[in-house]
Amino acid sequence: MAEFTMELSDEQKEVRDWLHGFAADVIRPAAAEWDEREETPWPVIQEAAKVGIYSLDFYAQQYFDPTGLGIPMAMEELFWGDAGIALSIVGTGLAAVGVLANGTEEQIGTWIPQMYGDASDVKVAAFCSSEPDAGSDVASMRTRAVYDEAKDEWVLNGTKTWATNGGIANVHVVVAVVDPDLGSKGHASFIVPPNTPGLSQGQKFKKHGIRASHTAEVVLDNVRVPGSCLLGGKEKLDARLARAREKAKQGERVKNAAMATFEASRPAVGAMAVGTARAAYEVALEYAQTREQFGRPIIDNQGVAFQLADMRTSIDAARLLVWRASWMAINGKPFTAAEGSMSKLFASETAKKVTAQAIQILGGNGYTREYPVERMHRDSAIYTIFEGTSEIQRLVIARTLAGMPIR
């Protein structure tokens, strides 16, 4: 087990600086254009693939960093560049992690390479879980998967929403209900291969922020996938369902695997928020140092200087919470106080507050699209919503502290 430390190794610093350079030289110059276009920034993703950032190898190296700091460090730097473009680059990782966590070795080897493609033919993947009536309440999921034993196929029907890369993905990973009597314990994940009949893109959302990231509904109309597309295989699923049914008969509470997974992944979202907050703070700091009013830089005014002091303090505190939770997750430390949710909650709220303060410091200029803090403020709103709203994070923390089950 790696000791918790705030000091990055030389190798980690090298990776951080490399990512920062890509964010500064490639992502930032393209940010305003793709925000206005509200389209997937394929040229930027292709550049990321060419240098090795958009790849399973890079994501896996950071994911398995024994200090736990690889992923939050990478997320902070990429989202410092721009949240919308960064989400387009890392969004495939959501689907890839779903396969890595639940799939067999054969499934991992077959499908993950198809999620990324290569530098000459870039592909993306989508993880489809949320539904119009089942966001925070995963137990209300309605998308059904029914097994056709005669053909060894699963038939999927339903509508998914808020799917990053939904409909444009080469590979979709879909969470569906296989046993409605078991609630959230009766869910399973399926691969929907490229060009499968019955899968289509529904509404593409025109969003307030992260507009360079494609978000859409995914409609499943009698989508048939081979039995081999059930992640983990049917034997494993049947055994898991049998255990859940037995525990339900005995009145035992069954651990909600989905909630546990979300808790472990939330620090990564916190790191995204830290990156956006840091970017806005740096713009505001530079502006305050160079903008003069009444014959002196505005940072000489306590009203501005104290805001910047609070902004920097909150950012550093958020990073500390994110790094602590990330270290705990990789080293198997239980989140006895919902530390994953703590990190996501505080970092998300910090991003919203810091970006708003940055606009205030820039005054009228901050309210225009000539300066990036306006976009950063719009982007920051998503952090308190996806991967569990701030209200859900507070509920998780409170129930954990009270010793109550997280539903």
mmCIF file of C-alpha atoms in Angstrom:
data_model
loop_
_atom_site.group_PDB
_atom_site.id
_atom_site.type_symbol
_atom_site.label_atom_id
_atom_site.label_comp_id
_atom_site.label_asym_id
_atom_site.label_seq_id
_atom_site.Cartn_x
_atom_site.Cartn_y
_atom_site.Cartn_z
ATOM 1 C CA MET A 1 0.000 0.000 0.000
ATOM 2 C CA ALA A 2 1.353 3.382 -1.019
ATOM 3 C CA GLU A 3 1.673 5.974 1.730
ATOM 4 C CA PHE A 4 -0.462 9.061 1.326
ATOM 5 C CA THR A 5 1.663 11.978 0.194
ATOM 6 C CA MET A 6 1.140 15.391 -1.338
ATOM 7 C CA GLU A 7 4.484 15.207 -3.139
ATOM 8 C CA LEU A 8 4.286 13.941 -6.706
ATOM 9 C CA SER A 9 7.062 11.695 -7.963
ATOM 10 C CA ASP A 10 9.316 12.868 -10.785
ATOM 11 C CA GLU A 11 7.429 10.590 -13.185
ATOM 12 C CA GLN A 12 4.069 12.005 -12.076
ATOM 13 C CA LYS A 13 5.349 15.555 -12.472
ATOM 14 C CA GLU A 14 6.534 14.720 -15.977
ATOM 15 C CA VAL A 15 3.093 13.387 -16.901
ATOM 16 C CA ARG A 16 1.406 16.394 -15.300
ATOM 17 C CA ASP A 17 3.576 18.841 -17.234
ATOM 18 C CA TRP A 18 2.975 16.929 -20.481
ATOM 19 C CA LEU A 19 -0.789 17.062 -19.961
ATOM 20 C CA HIS A 20 -0.627 20.726 -19.016
ATOM 21 C CA GLY A 21 1.251 21.481 -22.208
ATOM 22 C CA PHE A 22 -1.360 19.678 -24.312
ATOM 23 C CA ALA A 23 -4.152 21.489 -22.485
ATOM 24 C CA ALA A 24 -2.460 24.876 -23.005
ATOM 25 C CA ASP A 25 -1.340 24.384 -26.609
ATOM 26 C CA VAL A 26 -4.150 22.278 -28.109
ATOM 27 C CA ILE A 27 -7.273 22.366 -25.935
ATOM 28 C CA ARG A 28 -7.434 26.009 -24.861
ATOM 29 C CA PRO A 29 -6.994 27.568 -28.310
ATOM 30 C CA ALA A 30 -9.896 25.431 -29.570
ATOM 31 C CA ALA A 31 -12.215 25.871 -26.572
ATOM 32 C CA ALA A 32 -14.265 28.893 -27.635
ATOM 33 C CA GLU A 33 -14.812 27.598 -31.175
ATOM 34 C CA TRP A 34 -16.165 24.185 -30.151
ATOM 35 C CA ASP A 35 -18.256 25.694 -27.376
ATOM 36 C CA GLU A 36 -19.959 27.875 -29.996
ATOM 37 C CA ARG A 37 -20.310 25.025 -32.485
ATOM 38 C CA GLU A 38 -21.735 22.638 -29.868
ATOM 39 C CA GLU A 39 -20.193 19.733 -31.720
ATOM 40 C CA THR A 40 -17.810 16.913 -30.839
ATOM 41 C CA PRO A 41 -14.248 18.243 -31.351
ATOM 42 C CA TRP A 42 -13.018 15.334 -33.444
ATOM 43 C CA PRO A 43 -9.771 17.081 -34.535
ATOM 44 C CA VAL A 44 -8.771 17.650 -30.903
ATOM 45 C CA ILE A 45 -9.604 14.058 -29.937
ATOM 46 C CA GLN A 46 -7.512 12.910 -32.889
ATOM 47 C CA GLU A 47 -4.577 15.026 -31.692
ATOM 48 C CA ALA A 48 -4.986 13.514 -28.227
ATOM 49 C CA ALA A 49 -4.909 10.050 -29.816
ATOM 50 C CA LYS A 50 -1.760 10.869 -31.786
ATOM 51 C CA VAL A 51 0.198 11.803 -28.666
ATOM 52 C CA GLY A 52 -1.216 8.926 -26.610
ATOM 53 C CA ILE A 53 -3.583 10.773 -24.271
ATOM 54 C CA TYR A 54 -6.720 9.376 -25.892
ATOM 55 C CA SER A 55 -5.938 5.710 -25.404
ATOM 56 C CA LEU A 56 -6.710 2.816 -23.100
ATOM 57 C CA ASP A 57 -3.020 2.462 -22.231
ATOM 58 C CA PHE A 58 -2.775 5.992 -20.873
ATOM 59 C CA TYR A 59 -6.061 5.755 -18.972
ATOM 60 C CA ALA A 60 -5.090 2.382 -17.465
ATOM 61 C CA GLN A 61 -1.660 3.657 -16.380
ATOM 62 C CA GLN A 62 -3.247 6.512 -14.480
ATOM 63 C CA TYR A 63 -6.105 4.371 -13.137
ATOM 64 C CA PHE A 64 -3.718 1.824 -11.616
ATOM 65 C CA ASP A 65 -1.259 4.370 -10.207
ATOM 66 C CA PRO A 66 -0.685 2.942 -6.692
ATOM 67 C CA THR A 67 -0.796 6.415 -5.128
ATOM 68 C CA GLY A 68 -4.292 6.974 -6.544
ATOM 69 C CA LEU A 69 -3.239 10.392 -7.853
ATOM 70 C CA GLY A 70 -2.872 9.523 -11.545
ATOM 71 C CA ILE A 71 -6.517 10.022 -12.521
ATOM 72 C CA PRO A 72 -7.225 13.192 -10.456
ATOM 73 C CA MET A 73 -3.981 14.747 -11.666
ATOM 74 C CA ALA A 74 -4.863 13.996 -15.307
ATOM 75 C CA MET A 75 -8.441 15.202 -14.939
ATOM 76 C CA GLU A 76 -7.404 18.460 -13.298
ATOM 77 C CA GLU A 77 -4.972 19.348 -16.078
ATOM 78 C CA LEU A 78 -7.275 18.433 -18.978
ATOM 79 C CA PHE A 79 -10.269 20.228 -17.472
ATOM 80 C CA TRP A 80 -8.034 23.211 -16.719
ATOM 81 C CA GLY A 81 -7.776 23.425 -20.501
ATOM 82 C CA ASP A 82 -11.537 23.264 -21.145
ATOM 83 C CA ALA A 83 -14.294 21.207 -19.581
ATOM 84 C CA GLY A 84 -16.295 20.479 -22.735
ATOM 85 C CA ILE A 85 -13.345 19.320 -24.830
ATOM 86 C CA ALA A 86 -11.842 17.424 -21.896
ATOM 87 C CA LEU A 87 -15.089 15.536 -21.342
ATOM 88 C CA SER A 88 -15.073 14.570 -25.021
ATOM 89 C CA ILE A 89 -11.576 13.156 -24.488
ATOM 90 C CA VAL A 90 -12.258 11.270 -21.252
ATOM 91 C CA GLY A 91 -15.924 10.329 -21.804
ATOM 92 C CA THR A 92 -15.044 7.013 -23.439
ATOM 93 C CA GLY A 93 -13.285 6.057 -20.216
ATOM 94 C CA LEU A 94 -16.675 5.745 -18.473
ATOM 95 C CA ALA A 95 -17.660 2.903 -20.796
ATOM 96 C CA ALA A 96 -14.185 1.372 -20.718
ATOM 97 C CA VAL A 97 -14.175 1.256 -16.907
ATOM 98 C CA GLY A 98 -17.590 -0.402 -17.004
ATOM 99 C CA VAL A 99 -16.157 -3.198 -19.127
ATOM 100 C CA LEU A 100 -12.944 -3.431 -17.106
ATOM 101 C CA ALA A 101 -14.895 -3.705 -13.857
ATOM 102 C CA ASN A 102 -17.495 -6.232 -14.984
ATOM 103 C CA GLY A 103 -16.318 -7.932 -18.163
ATOM 104 C CA THR A 104 -14.413 -11.131 -18.803
ATOM 105 C CA GLU A 105 -10.867 -11.055 -20.170
ATOM 106 C CA GLU A 106 -12.225 -11.934 -23.609
ATOM 107 C CA GLN A 107 -14.770 -9.105 -23.476
ATOM 108 C CA ILE A 108 -12.141 -6.634 -22.340
ATOM 109 C CA GLY A 109 -9.802 -7.648 -25.158
ATOM 110 C CA THR A 110 -12.574 -7.576 -27.770
ATOM 111 C CA TRP A 111 -14.495 -4.406 -26.997
ATOM 112 C CA ILE A 112 -12.227 -1.825 -25.385
ATOM 113 C CA PRO A 113 -9.942 -1.455 -28.437
ATOM 114 C CA GLN A 114 -13.078 -0.829 -30.517
ATOM 115 C CA MET A 115 -14.075 1.949 -28.144
ATOM 116 C CA TYR A 116 -10.981 3.997 -28.926
ATOM 117 C CA GLY A 117 -10.037 3.043 -32.466
ATOM 118 C CA ASP A 118 -6.664 4.533 -33.384
ATOM 119 C CA ALA A 119 -5.132 7.874 -34.327
ATOM 120 C CA SER A 120 -6.097 7.453 -37.983
ATOM 121 C CA ASP A 121 -9.667 6.335 -37.216
ATOM 122 C CA VAL A 122 -10.763 7.655 -33.824
ATOM 123 C CA LYS A 123 -13.815 6.086 -32.180
ATOM 124 C CA VAL A 124 -15.736 6.905 -29.007
ATOM 125 C CA ALA A 125 -17.871 4.880 -26.607
ATOM 126 C CA ALA A 126 -20.912 5.655 -24.456
ATOM 127 C CA PHE A 127 -22.002 4.489 -21.015
ATOM 128 C CA CYS A 128 -25.804 4.506 -20.812
ATOM 129 C CA SER A 129 -27.313 4.337 -17.333
ATOM 130 C CA SER A 130 -29.580 7.335 -16.602
ATOM 131 C CA GLU A 131 -33.176 7.377 -17.792
ATOM 132 C CA PRO A 132 -35.871 10.072 -18.002
ATOM 133 C CA ASP A 133 -37.392 8.797 -14.738
ATOM 134 C CA ALA A 134 -34.294 7.213 -13.203
ATOM 135 C CA GLY A 135 -31.374 9.526 -12.550
ATOM 136 C CA SER A 136 -30.472 9.656 -8.886
ATOM 137 C CA ASP A 137 -33.063 6.919 -8.232
ATOM 138 C CA VAL A 138 -31.366 4.006 -10.028
ATOM 139 C CA ALA A 139 -33.930 1.558 -8.605
ATOM 140 C CA SER A 140 -36.567 3.142 -10.892
ATOM 141 C CA MET A 141 -34.782 2.051 -14.067
ATOM 142 C CA ARG A 142 -37.184 0.750 -16.728
ATOM 143 C CA THR A 143 -34.969 -0.373 -19.591
ATOM 144 C CA ARG A 144 -35.471 -4.142 -19.761
ATOM 145 C CA ALA A 145 -33.243 -6.942 -20.996
ATOM 146 C CA VAL A 146 -35.001 -10.264 -21.655
ATOM 147 C CA TYR A 147 -33.088 -13.429 -22.448
ATOM 148 C CA ASP A 148 -34.112 -15.373 -25.578
ATOM 149 C CA GLU A 149 -32.764 -18.796 -24.672
ATOM 150 C CA ALA A 150 -33.543 -20.363 -28.052
ATOM 151 C CA LYS A 151 -31.296 -17.889 -29.851
ATOM 152 C CA ASP A 152 -28.902 -17.128 -26.957
ATOM 153 C CA GLU A 153 -29.671 -13.441 -27.361
ATOM 154 C CA TRP A 154 -30.692 -10.614 -25.053
ATOM 155 C CA VAL A 155 -33.465 -8.280 -26.205
ATOM 156 C CA LEU A 156 -33.170 -4.698 -24.905
ATOM 157 C CA ASN A 157 -35.972 -2.134 -24.854
ATOM 158 C CA GLY A 158 -36.038 1.312 -23.275
ATOM 159 C CA THR A 159 -34.705 4.864 -23.450
ATOM 160 C CA LYS A 160 -31.499 6.157 -21.902
ATOM 161 C CA THR A 161 -30.779 9.820 -21.391
ATOM 162 C CA TRP A 162 -27.854 12.147 -20.612
ATOM 163 C CA ALA A 163 -25.519 9.715 -22.379
ATOM 164 C CA THR A 164 -22.136 11.223 -23.175
ATOM 165 C CA ASN A 165 -21.394 10.198 -26.792
ATOM 166 C CA GLY A 166 -24.852 8.598 -26.955
ATOM 167 C CA GLY A 167 -25.802 7.674 -30.501
ATOM 168 C CA ILE A 168 -22.443 8.642 -32.042
ATOM 169 C CA ALA A 169 -20.486 5.967 -30.170
ATOM 170 C CA ASN A 170 -18.966 2.961 -31.851
ATOM 171 C CA VAL A 171 -19.746 0.858 -28.765
ATOM 172 C CA HIS A 172 -22.505 1.463 -26.212
ATOM 173 C CA VAL A 173 -22.503 -0.040 -22.719
ATOM 174 C CA VAL A 174 -26.096 -0.223 -21.512
ATOM 175 C CA VAL A 175 -27.337 -0.908 -17.986
ATOM 176 C CA ALA A 176 -30.708 -2.687 -18.001
ATOM 177 C CA VAL A 177 -33.105 -4.474 -15.654
ATOM 178 C CA VAL A 178 -33.044 -8.281 -15.838
ATOM 179 C CA ASP A 179 -35.051 -8.959 -12.659
ATOM 180 C CA PRO A 180 -37.420 -6.110 -11.710
ATOM 181 C CA ASP A 181 -38.311 -7.759 -8.395
ATOM 182 C CA LEU A 182 -34.789 -7.129 -7.106
ATOM 183 C CA GLY A 183 -34.753 -3.375 -7.749
ATOM 184 C CA SER A 184 -31.260 -2.007 -8.332
ATOM 185 C CA LYS A 185 -29.791 -5.455 -7.519
ATOM 186 C CA GLY A 186 -31.512 -6.862 -10.586
ATOM 187 C CA HIS A 187 -29.489 -4.820 -13.075
ATOM 188 C CA ALA A 188 -26.889 -6.020 -15.569
ATOM 189 C CA SER A 189 -24.649 -4.356 -18.166
ATOM 190 C CA PHE A 190 -24.561 -5.167 -21.861
ATOM 191 C CA ILE A 191 -22.357 -4.353 -24.826
ATOM 192 C CA VAL A 192 -24.249 -3.092 -27.855
ATOM 193 C CA PRO A 193 -21.865 -3.588 -30.806
ATOM 194 C CA PRO A 194 -21.469 -1.107 -33.666
ATOM 195 C CA ASN A 195 -24.353 -0.838 -36.160
ATOM 196 C CA THR A 196 -26.717 -2.991 -34.107
ATOM 197 C CA PRO A 197 -30.285 -2.653 -35.475
ATOM 198 C CA GLY A 198 -32.762 -0.996 -33.123
ATOM 199 C CA LEU A 199 -30.336 1.390 -31.408
ATOM 200 C CA SER A 200 -30.763 5.006 -32.397
ATOM 201 C CA GLN A 201 -29.970 8.469 -31.134
ATOM 202 C CA GLY A 202 -32.891 10.338 -29.672
ATOM 203 C CA GLN A 203 -32.809 13.980 -28.666
ATOM 204 C CA LYS A 204 -29.426 15.682 -28.678
ATOM 205 C CA PHE A 205 -29.371 18.136 -25.793
ATOM 206 C CA LYS A 206 -28.437 21.794 -26.295
ATOM 207 C CA LYS A 207 -26.727 22.472 -23.011
ATOM 208 C CA HIS A 208 -25.882 25.456 -20.814
ATOM 209 C CA GLY A 209 -22.242 24.362 -20.538
ATOM 210 C CA ILE A 210 -19.765 21.629 -21.601
ATOM 211 C CA ARG A 211 -21.180 22.219 -25.063
ATOM 212 C CA ALA A 212 -18.275 20.575 -26.899
ATOM 213 C CA SER A 213 -19.308 17.273 -25.324
ATOM 214 C CA HIS A 214 -22.068 15.366 -27.130
ATOM 215 C CA THR A 215 -24.974 14.470 -24.822
ATOM 216 C CA ALA A 216 -28.055 12.685 -26.122
ATOM 217 C CA GLU A 217 -30.798 10.148 -25.561
ATOM 218 C CA VAL A 218 -30.265 6.579 -26.718
ATOM 219 C CA VAL A 219 -33.369 4.672 -27.842
ATOM 220 C CA LEU A 220 -33.375 0.867 -27.682
ATOM 221 C CA ASP A 221 -36.153 -0.720 -29.758
ATOM 222 C CA ASN A 222 -35.970 -4.529 -29.693
ATOM 223 C CA VAL A 223 -32.189 -4.376 -29.770
ATOM 224 C CA ARG A 224 -30.837 -7.921 -29.961
ATOM 225 C CA VAL A 225 -27.306 -8.654 -28.797
ATOM 226 C CA PRO A 226 -25.554 -12.029 -28.539
ATOM 227 C CA GLY A 227 -25.403 -13.735 -25.151
ATOM 228 C CA SER A 228 -21.679 -13.049 -25.167
ATOM 229 C CA CYS A 229 -22.458 -9.313 -24.855
ATOM 230 C CA LEU A 230 -23.679 -9.692 -21.260
ATOM 231 C CA LEU A 231 -20.760 -8.336 -19.243
ATOM 232 C CA GLY A 232 -19.368 -11.036 -16.998
ATOM 233 C CA GLY A 233 -21.426 -13.802 -18.634
ATOM 234 C CA LYS A 234 -24.739 -15.443 -17.783
ATOM 235 C CA GLU A 235 -23.348 -17.924 -15.284
ATOM 236 C CA LYS A 236 -21.978 -15.114 -13.149
ATOM 237 C CA LEU A 237 -25.221 -13.145 -13.492
ATOM 238 C CA ASP A 238 -27.385 -16.105 -12.486
ATOM 239 C CA ALA A 239 -25.250 -16.724 -9.403
ATOM 240 C CA ARG A 240 -25.421 -13.062 -8.386
ATOM 241 C CA LEU A 241 -29.190 -12.923 -8.830
ATOM 242 C CA ALA A 242 -29.631 -16.136 -6.840
ATOM 243 C CA ARG A 243 -27.653 -14.666 -3.933
ATOM 244 C CA ALA A 244 -29.699 -11.474 -4.072
ATOM 245 C CA ARG A 245 -32.980 -13.401 -4.035
ATOM 246 C CA GLU A 246 -31.846 -15.504 -1.090
ATOM 247 C CA LYS A 247 -30.786 -12.482 0.913
ATOM 248 C CA ALA A 248 -34.073 -10.766 0.079
ATOM 249 C CA LYS A 249 -35.965 -13.801 1.437
ATOM 250 C CA GLN A 250 -33.940 -13.640 4.627
ATOM 251 C CA GLY A 251 -34.633 -9.949 4.993
ATOM 252 C CA GLU A 252 -30.977 -8.982 4.568
ATOM 253 C CA ARG A 253 -29.944 -5.797 2.860
ATOM 254 C CA VAL A 254 -28.014 -6.398 -0.314
ATOM 255 C CA LYS A 255 -25.145 -4.053 -1.030
ATOM 256 C CA ASN A 256 -25.953 -1.727 -3.893
ATOM 257 C CA ALA A 257 -22.994 -2.259 -6.197
ATOM 258 C CA ALA A 258 -23.922 0.673 -8.412
ATOM 259 C CA MET A 259 -23.896 3.113 -5.494
ATOM 260 C CA ALA A 260 -20.565 1.729 -4.294
ATOM 261 C CA THR A 261 -19.108 2.215 -7.790
ATOM 262 C CA PHE A 262 -20.378 5.798 -7.969
ATOM 263 C CA GLU A 263 -18.859 6.529 -4.555
ATOM 264 C CA ALA A 264 -15.456 5.310 -5.761
ATOM 265 C CA SER A 265 -15.637 7.288 -9.040
ATOM 266 C CA ARG A 266 -16.769 10.591 -7.576
ATOM 267 C CA PRO A 267 -13.279 11.901 -6.736
ATOM 268 C CA ALA A 268 -12.523 11.962 -10.471
ATOM 269 C CA VAL A 269 -15.439 14.345 -11.003
ATOM 270 C CA GLY A 270 -14.130 16.395 -8.091
ATOM 271 C CA ALA A 271 -10.796 16.642 -9.883
ATOM 272 C CA MET A 272 -12.552 17.911 -13.019
ATOM 273 C CA ALA A 273 -14.169 20.623 -10.923
ATOM 274 C CA VAL A 274 -10.825 21.547 -9.362
ATOM 275 C CA GLY A 275 -9.348 21.987 -12.849
ATOM 276 C CA THR A 276 -12.127 24.346 -13.938
ATOM 277 C CA ALA A 277 -11.969 26.315 -10.689
ATOM 278 C CA ARG A 278 -8.193 26.656 -10.918
ATOM 279 C CA ALA A 279 -8.433 27.897 -14.497
ATOM 280 C CA ALA A 280 -10.922 30.618 -13.550
ATOM 281 C CA TYR A 281 -8.883 31.623 -10.501
ATOM 282 C CA GLU A 282 -5.727 32.015 -12.583
ATOM 283 C CA VAL A 283 -7.520 34.233 -15.110
ATOM 284 C CA ALA A 284 -8.926 36.371 -12.298
ATOM 285 C CA LEU A 285 -5.558 36.632 -10.545
ATOM 286 C CA GLU A 286 -3.757 37.766 -13.685
ATOM 287 C CA TYR A 287 -6.536 40.251 -14.475
ATOM 288 C CA ALA A 288 -6.447 41.672 -10.936
ATOM 289 C CA GLN A 289 -2.680 42.118 -11.150
ATOM 290 C CA THR A 290 -2.779 43.959 -14.488
ATOM 291 C CA ARG A 291 -6.104 45.812 -14.487
ATOM 292 C CA GLU A 292 -5.736 49.313 -13.057
ATOM 293 C CA GLN A 293 -8.433 51.506 -11.559
ATOM 294 C CA PHE A 294 -7.789 54.785 -9.764
ATOM 295 C CA GLY A 295 -4.094 54.522 -10.629
ATOM 296 C CA ARG A 296 -3.354 51.121 -9.103
ATOM 297 C CA PRO A 297 -3.950 47.403 -9.807
ATOM 298 C CA ILE A 298 -7.319 46.268 -8.509
ATOM 299 C CA ILE A 299 -5.645 43.506 -6.486
ATOM 300 C CA ASP A 300 -4.497 46.296 -4.155
ATOM 301 C CA ASN A 301 -8.105 46.579 -3.020
ATOM 302 C CA GLN A 302 -8.993 44.293 -0.131
ATOM 303 C CA GLY A 303 -12.391 43.538 -1.666
ATOM 304 C CA VAL A 304 -10.630 41.883 -4.608
ATOM 305 C CA ALA A 305 -7.598 40.490 -2.783
ATOM 306 C CA PHE A 306 -9.707 38.758 -0.131
ATOM 307 C CA GLN A 307 -11.873 37.138 -2.810
ATOM 308 C CA LEU A 308 -8.760 35.738 -4.474
ATOM 309 C CA ALA A 309 -7.478 34.488 -1.112
ATOM 310 C CA ASP A 310 -10.753 32.653 -0.494
ATOM 311 C CA MET A 311 -10.762 31.250 -4.033
ATOM 312 C CA ARG A 312 -7.262 29.821 -3.731
ATOM 313 C CA THR A 313 -7.963 28.401 -0.256
ATOM 314 C CA SER A 314 -11.115 26.628 -1.450
ATOM 315 C CA ILE A 315 -9.346 25.192 -4.503
ATOM 316 C CA ASP A 316 -6.501 23.786 -2.432
ATOM 317 C CA ALA A 317 -8.952 22.349 0.116
ATOM 318 C CA ALA A 318 -10.959 20.717 -2.672
ATOM 319 C CA ARG A 319 -7.824 19.167 -4.157
ATOM 320 C CA LEU A 320 -6.845 17.772 -0.756
ATOM 321 C CA LEU A 321 -10.244 16.101 -0.364
ATOM 322 C CA VAL A 322 -10.050 14.685 -3.898
ATOM 323 C CA TRP A 323 -6.540 13.326 -3.413
ATOM 324 C CA ARG A 324 -7.416 11.802 -0.042
ATOM 325 C CA ALA A 325 -10.455 9.991 -1.472
ATOM 326 C CA SER A 326 -8.508 8.848 -4.542
ATOM 327 C CA TRP A 327 -5.722 7.433 -2.373
ATOM 328 C CA MET A 328 -8.264 5.666 -0.167
ATOM 329 C CA ALA A 329 -10.046 4.137 -3.176
ATOM 330 C CA ILE A 330 -6.932 2.688 -4.837
ATOM 331 C CA ASN A 331 -5.674 1.303 -1.537
ATOM 332 C CA GLY A 332 -8.954 -0.312 -0.546
ATOM 333 C CA LYS A 333 -9.644 1.979 2.380
ATOM 334 C CA PRO A 334 -13.369 2.025 3.207
ATOM 335 C CA PHE A 335 -15.179 5.334 2.871
ATOM 336 C CA THR A 336 -16.470 5.250 6.437
ATOM 337 C CA ALA A 337 -17.519 8.906 6.248
ATOM 338 C CA ALA A 338 -18.423 8.918 2.529
ATOM 339 C CA GLU A 339 -15.117 10.582 1.687
ATOM 340 C CA GLY A 340 -15.756 10.076 -2.039
ATOM 341 C CA SER A 341 -18.983 12.053 -1.857
ATOM 342 C CA MET A 342 -17.300 14.663 0.358
ATOM 343 C CA SER A 343 -14.664 15.318 -2.291
ATOM 344 C CA LYS A 344 -17.167 15.572 -5.121
ATOM 345 C CA LEU A 345 -19.540 17.786 -3.133
ATOM 346 C CA PHE A 346 -16.933 20.287 -1.967
ATOM 347 C CA ALA A 347 -15.055 20.464 -5.269
ATOM 348 C CA SER A 348 -18.266 20.892 -7.285
ATOM 349 C CA GLU A 349 -19.572 23.663 -5.085
ATOM 350 C CA THR A 350 -16.126 25.284 -5.112
ATOM 351 C CA ALA A 351 -16.070 25.350 -8.920
ATOM 352 C CA LYS A 352 -19.443 27.097 -9.098
ATOM 353 C CA LYS A 353 -18.456 29.663 -6.478
ATOM 354 C CA VAL A 354 -14.942 30.349 -7.774
ATOM 355 C CA THR A 355 -16.041 30.807 -11.387
ATOM 356 C CA ALA A 356 -18.758 33.225 -10.248
ATOM 357 C CA GLN A 357 -16.184 35.177 -8.220
ATOM 358 C CA ALA A 358 -13.901 35.292 -11.262
ATOM 359 C CA ILE A 359 -16.655 36.920 -13.305
ATOM 360 C CA GLN A 360 -17.196 39.444 -10.530
ATOM 361 C CA ILE A 361 -13.497 40.335 -10.410
ATOM 362 C CA LEU A 362 -13.424 40.857 -14.174
ATOM 363 C CA GLY A 363 -16.592 42.955 -13.956
ATOM 364 C CA GLY A 364 -18.270 43.642 -17.282
ATOM 365 C CA ASN A 365 -15.459 41.907 -19.129
ATOM 366 C CA GLY A 366 -16.125 38.716 -17.197
ATOM 367 C CA TYR A 367 -19.696 38.702 -18.427
ATOM 368 C CA THR A 368 -18.641 38.658 -22.081
ATOM 369 C CA ARG A 369 -17.442 35.782 -24.218
ATOM 370 C CA GLU A 370 -14.274 37.704 -24.936
ATOM 371 C CA TYR A 371 -12.949 36.286 -21.671
ATOM 372 C CA PRO A 372 -13.052 32.564 -20.800
ATOM 373 C CA VAL A 373 -14.472 32.875 -17.272
ATOM 374 C CA GLU A 374 -17.984 33.229 -18.683
ATOM 375 C CA ARG A 375 -17.639 29.805 -20.335
ATOM 376 C CA MET A 376 -15.987 28.322 -17.256
ATOM 377 C CA HIS A 377 -18.898 29.470 -15.108
ATOM 378 C CA ARG A 378 -21.395 27.826 -17.473
ATOM 379 C CA ASP A 379 -19.313 24.642 -17.522
ATOM 380 C CA SER A 380 -19.048 24.494 -13.741
ATOM 381 C CA ALA A 381 -22.799 24.109 -13.271
ATOM 382 C CA ILE A 382 -22.671 20.473 -14.400
ATOM 383 C CA TYR A 383 -20.429 19.349 -11.539
ATOM 384 C CA THR A 384 -23.176 19.782 -8.948
ATOM 385 C CA ILE A 385 -25.537 17.731 -11.130
ATOM 386 C CA PHE A 386 -23.918 14.716 -12.816
ATOM 387 C CA GLU A 387 -22.492 11.691 -10.989
ATOM 388 C CA GLY A 388 -25.001 12.505 -8.256
ATOM 389 C CA THR A 389 -26.300 15.978 -7.441
ATOM 390 C CA SER A 390 -24.969 17.938 -4.479
ATOM 391 C CA GLU A 391 -28.182 17.063 -2.667
ATOM 392 C CA ILE A 392 -27.537 13.352 -3.228
ATOM 393 C CA GLN A 393 -23.955 13.757 -2.000
ATOM 394 C CA ARG A 394 -25.211 15.338 1.216
ATOM 395 C CA LEU A 395 -27.730 12.510 1.609
ATOM 396 C CA VAL A 396 -25.011 9.884 1.128
ATOM 397 C CA ILE A 397 -22.725 11.602 3.646
ATOM 398 C CA ALA A 398 -25.490 12.058 6.194
ATOM 399 C CA ARG A 399 -26.734 8.469 5.943
ATOM 400 C CA THR A 400 -23.175 7.148 6.182
ATOM 401 C CA LEU A 401 -22.475 9.184 9.302
ATOM 402 C CA ALA A 402 -25.750 7.985 10.820
ATOM 403 C CA GLY A 403 -24.911 4.364 10.053
ATOM 404 C CA MET A 404 -27.907 4.038 7.737
ATOM 405 C CA PRO A 405 -27.883 2.145 4.413
ATOM 406 C CA ILE A 406 -27.390 4.133 1.224
ATOM 407 C CA ARG A 407 -30.298 3.470 -1.104
#
